[in-house]
Short mmCIF file of C-alpha atoms in Angstrom, two decimals:
data_model
loop_
_atom_site.label_atom_id
_atom_site.label_comp_id
_atom_site.label_asym_id
_atom_site.label_seq_id
_atom_site.Cartn_x
_atom_site.Cartn_y
_atom_site.Cartn_z
CA MET A 1 130.64 65.37 -110.80
CA ALA A 2 132.66 68.05 -109.01
CA VAL A 3 135.83 66.91 -107.66
CA GLY A 4 135.19 67.23 -103.43
CA LYS A 5 131.90 67.23 -103.56
CA ASN A 6 131.18 63.74 -102.54
CA LYS A 7 132.78 63.71 -99.32
CA ARG A 8 131.20 60.97 -97.82
CA LEU A 9 132.69 58.34 -99.94
CA THR A 10 136.09 58.69 -99.71
CA LYS A 11 136.27 59.56 -95.68
CA GLY A 12 134.80 55.76 -94.40
CA GLY A 13 130.95 55.90 -93.50
CA LYS A 14 129.57 57.74 -91.01
CA LYS A 15 130.99 58.85 -87.57
CA GLY A 16 130.61 56.62 -84.27
CA GLY A 17 130.50 53.06 -85.95
CA LYS A 18 127.32 50.70 -86.10
CA LYS A 19 126.98 49.60 -81.84
CA LYS A 20 127.23 45.87 -82.12
CA THR A 21 123.97 44.66 -81.21
CA GLY A 22 123.45 41.03 -79.28
CA ASP A 23 121.56 38.74 -79.48
CA PRO A 24 118.52 39.75 -77.53
CA PHE A 25 117.02 36.26 -76.83
CA LEU A 26 120.35 35.96 -74.72
CA LYS A 27 118.30 38.47 -72.32
CA LYS A 28 115.06 36.72 -72.01
CA GLU A 29 113.77 33.73 -70.23
CA TRP A 30 110.85 30.98 -70.60
CA TYR A 31 108.13 30.45 -68.51
CA ASP A 32 105.49 27.61 -68.50
CA ILE A 33 101.70 28.47 -69.23
CA LYS A 34 99.44 26.77 -66.79
CA ALA A 35 95.88 26.73 -67.86
CA PRO A 36 92.86 26.77 -65.82
CA SER A 37 91.58 23.38 -64.09
CA MET A 38 88.67 23.35 -66.40
CA PHE A 39 90.22 22.04 -68.97
CA SER A 40 91.92 18.81 -69.69
CA VAL A 41 95.52 19.96 -70.66
CA ARG A 42 97.27 21.55 -67.79
CA GLN A 43 100.61 22.54 -69.61
CA CYS A 44 99.71 24.39 -72.93
CA GLY A 45 102.50 26.33 -73.88
CA LYS A 46 105.48 29.02 -72.99
CA THR A 47 105.45 32.39 -73.23
CA LEU A 48 109.31 34.42 -72.58
CA ILE A 49 109.77 37.28 -71.59
CA SER A 50 113.26 40.19 -70.71
CA LYS A 51 114.90 39.32 -67.78
CA SER A 52 114.10 41.62 -64.18
CA VAL A 53 116.54 44.22 -64.55
CA GLY A 54 116.30 47.20 -61.90
CA THR A 55 112.39 48.02 -61.18
CA LYS A 56 111.14 46.05 -63.96
CA ILE A 57 110.47 42.53 -62.58
CA ALA A 58 109.48 40.39 -65.39
CA SER A 59 106.86 38.14 -63.13
CA GLU A 60 105.07 41.40 -62.42
CA GLU A 61 105.37 42.38 -66.03
CA MET A 62 103.73 39.10 -67.13
CA LYS A 63 100.48 39.96 -65.26
CA GLY A 64 97.77 40.74 -67.42
CA ARG A 65 99.57 39.10 -70.47
CA VAL A 66 96.96 37.95 -73.05
CA LEU A 67 97.39 34.67 -74.53
CA GLU A 68 95.03 32.79 -77.57
CA VAL A 69 95.50 29.13 -77.20
CA ASN A 70 92.98 26.55 -79.54
CA LEU A 71 90.93 24.65 -77.73
CA ALA A 72 91.40 21.14 -79.27
CA ASP A 73 95.20 21.18 -77.88
CA LEU A 74 93.52 22.41 -74.34
CA ASN A 75 91.09 19.23 -74.47
CA THR A 76 93.02 17.38 -76.86
CA ASP A 77 89.59 16.79 -79.05
CA GLU A 78 89.93 17.83 -82.53
CA ASP A 79 86.60 18.49 -82.87
CA GLN A 80 86.04 21.56 -81.15
CA SER A 81 89.45 23.32 -83.19
CA TYR A 82 87.46 25.79 -84.42
CA LYS A 83 87.12 27.48 -81.24
CA LYS A 84 89.99 30.01 -79.67
CA VAL A 85 90.38 30.88 -76.00
CA ARG A 86 91.99 33.14 -74.64
CA LEU A 87 93.31 33.42 -71.44
CA CYS A 88 95.10 35.83 -69.07
CA ILE A 89 97.76 35.62 -66.86
CA GLU A 90 97.30 35.90 -63.34
CA GLU A 91 99.88 34.86 -61.29
CA VAL A 92 103.45 33.86 -61.57
CA GLN A 93 105.13 30.80 -59.78
CA GLY A 94 108.51 30.25 -60.23
CA ARG A 95 108.68 29.49 -63.74
CA ASN A 96 105.07 28.54 -64.11
CA CYS A 97 102.17 31.44 -64.97
CA LEU A 98 98.48 30.49 -63.82
CA THR A 99 96.32 31.70 -65.93
CA ASP A 100 92.22 32.71 -66.27
CA PHE A 101 89.76 32.31 -68.84
CA HIS A 102 89.90 35.72 -70.44
CA GLY A 103 87.68 35.19 -73.60
CA LEU A 104 86.27 32.52 -76.04
CA SER A 105 85.58 33.40 -79.86
CA LEU A 106 85.20 31.27 -83.46
CA THR A 107 87.78 30.79 -85.69
CA ARG A 108 87.29 33.03 -89.05
CA ASP A 109 86.74 29.63 -91.20
CA LYS A 110 84.25 28.74 -88.79
CA GLU A 111 82.19 31.56 -88.96
CA CYS A 112 82.68 32.14 -93.02
CA SER A 113 81.22 29.02 -93.62
CA LEU A 114 77.67 29.14 -91.63
CA ILE A 115 77.38 32.53 -93.91
CA ARG A 116 75.53 31.35 -96.84
CA LYS A 117 72.65 33.37 -98.50
CA TRP A 118 68.79 32.38 -98.73
CA GLN A 119 68.46 32.61 -94.90
CA THR A 120 68.25 35.04 -91.59
CA LEU A 121 71.40 35.44 -89.76
CA ILE A 122 69.99 36.46 -86.55
CA GLU A 123 72.63 37.82 -83.47
CA ALA A 124 72.09 38.75 -80.13
CA HIS A 125 74.38 40.28 -77.32
CA THR A 126 73.68 40.55 -73.91
CA ASP A 127 75.85 41.10 -70.51
CA VAL A 128 75.74 39.00 -67.69
CA LYS A 129 76.94 38.40 -64.41
CA THR A 130 77.98 35.24 -62.98
CA THR A 131 77.58 33.88 -59.25
CA ASP A 132 81.29 34.55 -58.42
CA GLY A 133 81.35 38.09 -59.69
CA TYR A 134 83.06 37.80 -63.25
CA LEU A 135 80.59 40.40 -65.50
CA VAL A 136 80.90 38.44 -69.10
CA ARG A 137 79.88 39.58 -72.19
CA LEU A 138 78.32 36.97 -74.68
CA PHE A 139 77.40 36.55 -78.38
CA VAL A 140 75.17 34.56 -80.09
CA ILE A 141 74.62 33.59 -84.06
CA ALA A 142 72.13 31.72 -85.58
CA PHE A 143 70.22 30.80 -88.69
CA THR A 144 67.09 30.03 -89.78
CA LYS A 145 66.48 26.84 -90.75
CA ARG A 146 65.03 25.40 -94.16
CA ARG A 147 62.04 22.71 -93.37
CA PRO A 148 62.93 18.87 -95.01
CA ASP A 149 60.58 19.18 -98.00
CA GLN A 150 60.44 22.82 -99.04
CA VAL A 151 60.33 23.72 -102.63
CA LYS A 152 61.02 27.80 -102.42
CA THR A 153 64.72 28.36 -102.30
CA ASN A 154 64.66 31.30 -99.19
CA CYS A 155 63.65 30.65 -95.60
CA TYR A 156 63.25 34.08 -94.48
CA ALA A 157 61.91 35.07 -91.05
CA GLN A 158 60.02 37.86 -90.50
CA SER A 159 60.98 41.42 -88.59
CA ALA A 160 58.81 40.32 -85.86
CA GLN A 161 60.27 37.04 -85.72
CA ILE A 162 63.70 37.86 -85.54
CA ARG A 163 62.87 40.77 -82.52
CA LYS A 164 60.93 37.24 -81.07
CA ILE A 165 63.40 35.14 -81.21
CA ARG A 166 66.36 37.66 -80.45
CA LYS A 167 64.55 38.50 -77.30
CA ARG A 168 64.06 34.44 -76.16
CA MET A 169 68.22 34.09 -77.39
CA VAL A 170 69.12 37.19 -74.28
CA ASP A 171 66.69 35.41 -72.56
CA ILE A 172 68.43 31.90 -72.38
CA MET A 173 71.79 33.18 -72.20
CA THR A 174 70.77 35.24 -68.87
CA ALA A 175 69.36 32.40 -67.54
CA GLU A 176 72.50 30.08 -68.24
CA ALA A 177 75.21 32.08 -67.47
CA GLY A 178 73.59 34.10 -64.88
CA LYS A 179 73.05 30.86 -62.02
CA VAL A 180 76.68 29.41 -62.59
CA MET A 181 80.19 30.21 -61.43
CA LEU A 182 82.37 31.03 -64.72
CA ARG A 183 83.86 27.95 -64.30
CA GLU A 184 80.94 26.09 -65.05
CA LEU A 185 79.97 28.63 -67.78
CA VAL A 186 82.93 27.50 -69.37
CA LYS A 187 82.39 23.80 -69.24
CA LYS A 188 78.73 24.94 -70.84
CA LEU A 189 79.99 26.96 -73.74
CA ILE A 190 82.29 24.05 -74.83
CA PRO A 191 79.88 21.23 -75.43
CA GLU A 192 77.67 24.30 -76.95
CA VAL A 193 74.68 23.75 -74.14
CA ILE A 194 73.58 27.26 -74.64
CA GLY A 195 72.93 27.07 -78.54
CA LYS A 196 71.34 23.69 -78.59
CA GLU A 197 68.95 25.28 -75.80
CA ILE A 198 68.41 28.71 -78.13
CA GLU A 199 67.54 25.68 -81.06
CA LYS A 200 64.83 23.91 -78.82
CA GLN A 201 63.16 26.89 -77.60
CA THR A 202 63.00 28.82 -80.65
CA GLN A 203 61.37 26.39 -82.63
CA GLY A 204 57.60 27.33 -82.21
CA ILE A 205 58.70 30.99 -83.66
CA TYR A 206 61.09 29.62 -86.11
CA PRO A 207 63.12 26.72 -86.46
CA LEU A 208 67.07 27.66 -86.21
CA THR A 209 70.09 25.55 -87.16
CA ASN A 210 74.23 26.27 -86.37
CA ALA A 211 72.86 28.32 -83.14
CA MET A 212 75.81 28.88 -81.13
CA VAL A 213 78.18 31.17 -78.68
CA ARG A 214 80.58 32.88 -81.27
CA LYS A 215 82.38 35.28 -78.51
CA VAL A 216 82.79 36.03 -75.06
CA LYS A 217 84.45 38.13 -73.66
CA VAL A 218 85.09 39.21 -69.73
CA LEU A 219 84.79 42.11 -69.19
CA LYS A 220 85.18 42.55 -65.44
CA LYS A 221 87.24 39.77 -62.75
CA PRO A 222 86.19 39.68 -58.92
CA LYS A 223 89.14 40.71 -56.32
CA PHE A 224 91.56 38.66 -57.50
CA ASP A 225 91.89 35.42 -55.42
CA ILE A 226 94.48 33.14 -55.74
CA THR A 227 93.10 29.74 -53.96
CA LYS A 228 90.63 29.62 -56.80
CA LEU A 229 92.66 30.13 -58.72
CA MET A 230 95.00 27.61 -57.82
CA GLU A 231 91.75 24.90 -57.60
#
């Protein structure tokens, strides 16, 4: 190697040595998350945010933050561990963040455990407006069911039956969700009332099993009302 080419090594590193980075967690503060009143456990976790600096106010930055909590933790019931609830922070009071229901979904392993060969999977979705002004999109999933003494390996439904079932599903979802407030709807979603109703009403078209609401999205919310949230 030619002498004097590799100047960097002798000069002792780059100019302007590295800035000392402080621990980023020193600049953060913890807030408690309060779940809505429809769940039995109100104190469901903590979240952290950088302290207020200049025009960035921590409590304002928090609003609109979406958290995902397992339903088993919210209701202290292990059997509901396959559902995940999304909560959206609507209001910050002192060190408490008040949240509102933002969505619900099944866990990946639960969805995969339902899907099998030799049966028909039927899905339907619809947008429903609750009585208190929330626009909610519901997704339903169901599977055809084998007869107890069936010899044939498969139990496929015909496409006309599937269309009828899907229409019935949409009607049930609209009827169940359109006549209640959001909190009542969430109370219906937890014990799977809509799924059972679908199984019951479609019995005459083709017997179904594992009918359940696999996902709920809140598309539009009414104007924010703190008194409703405080209830």
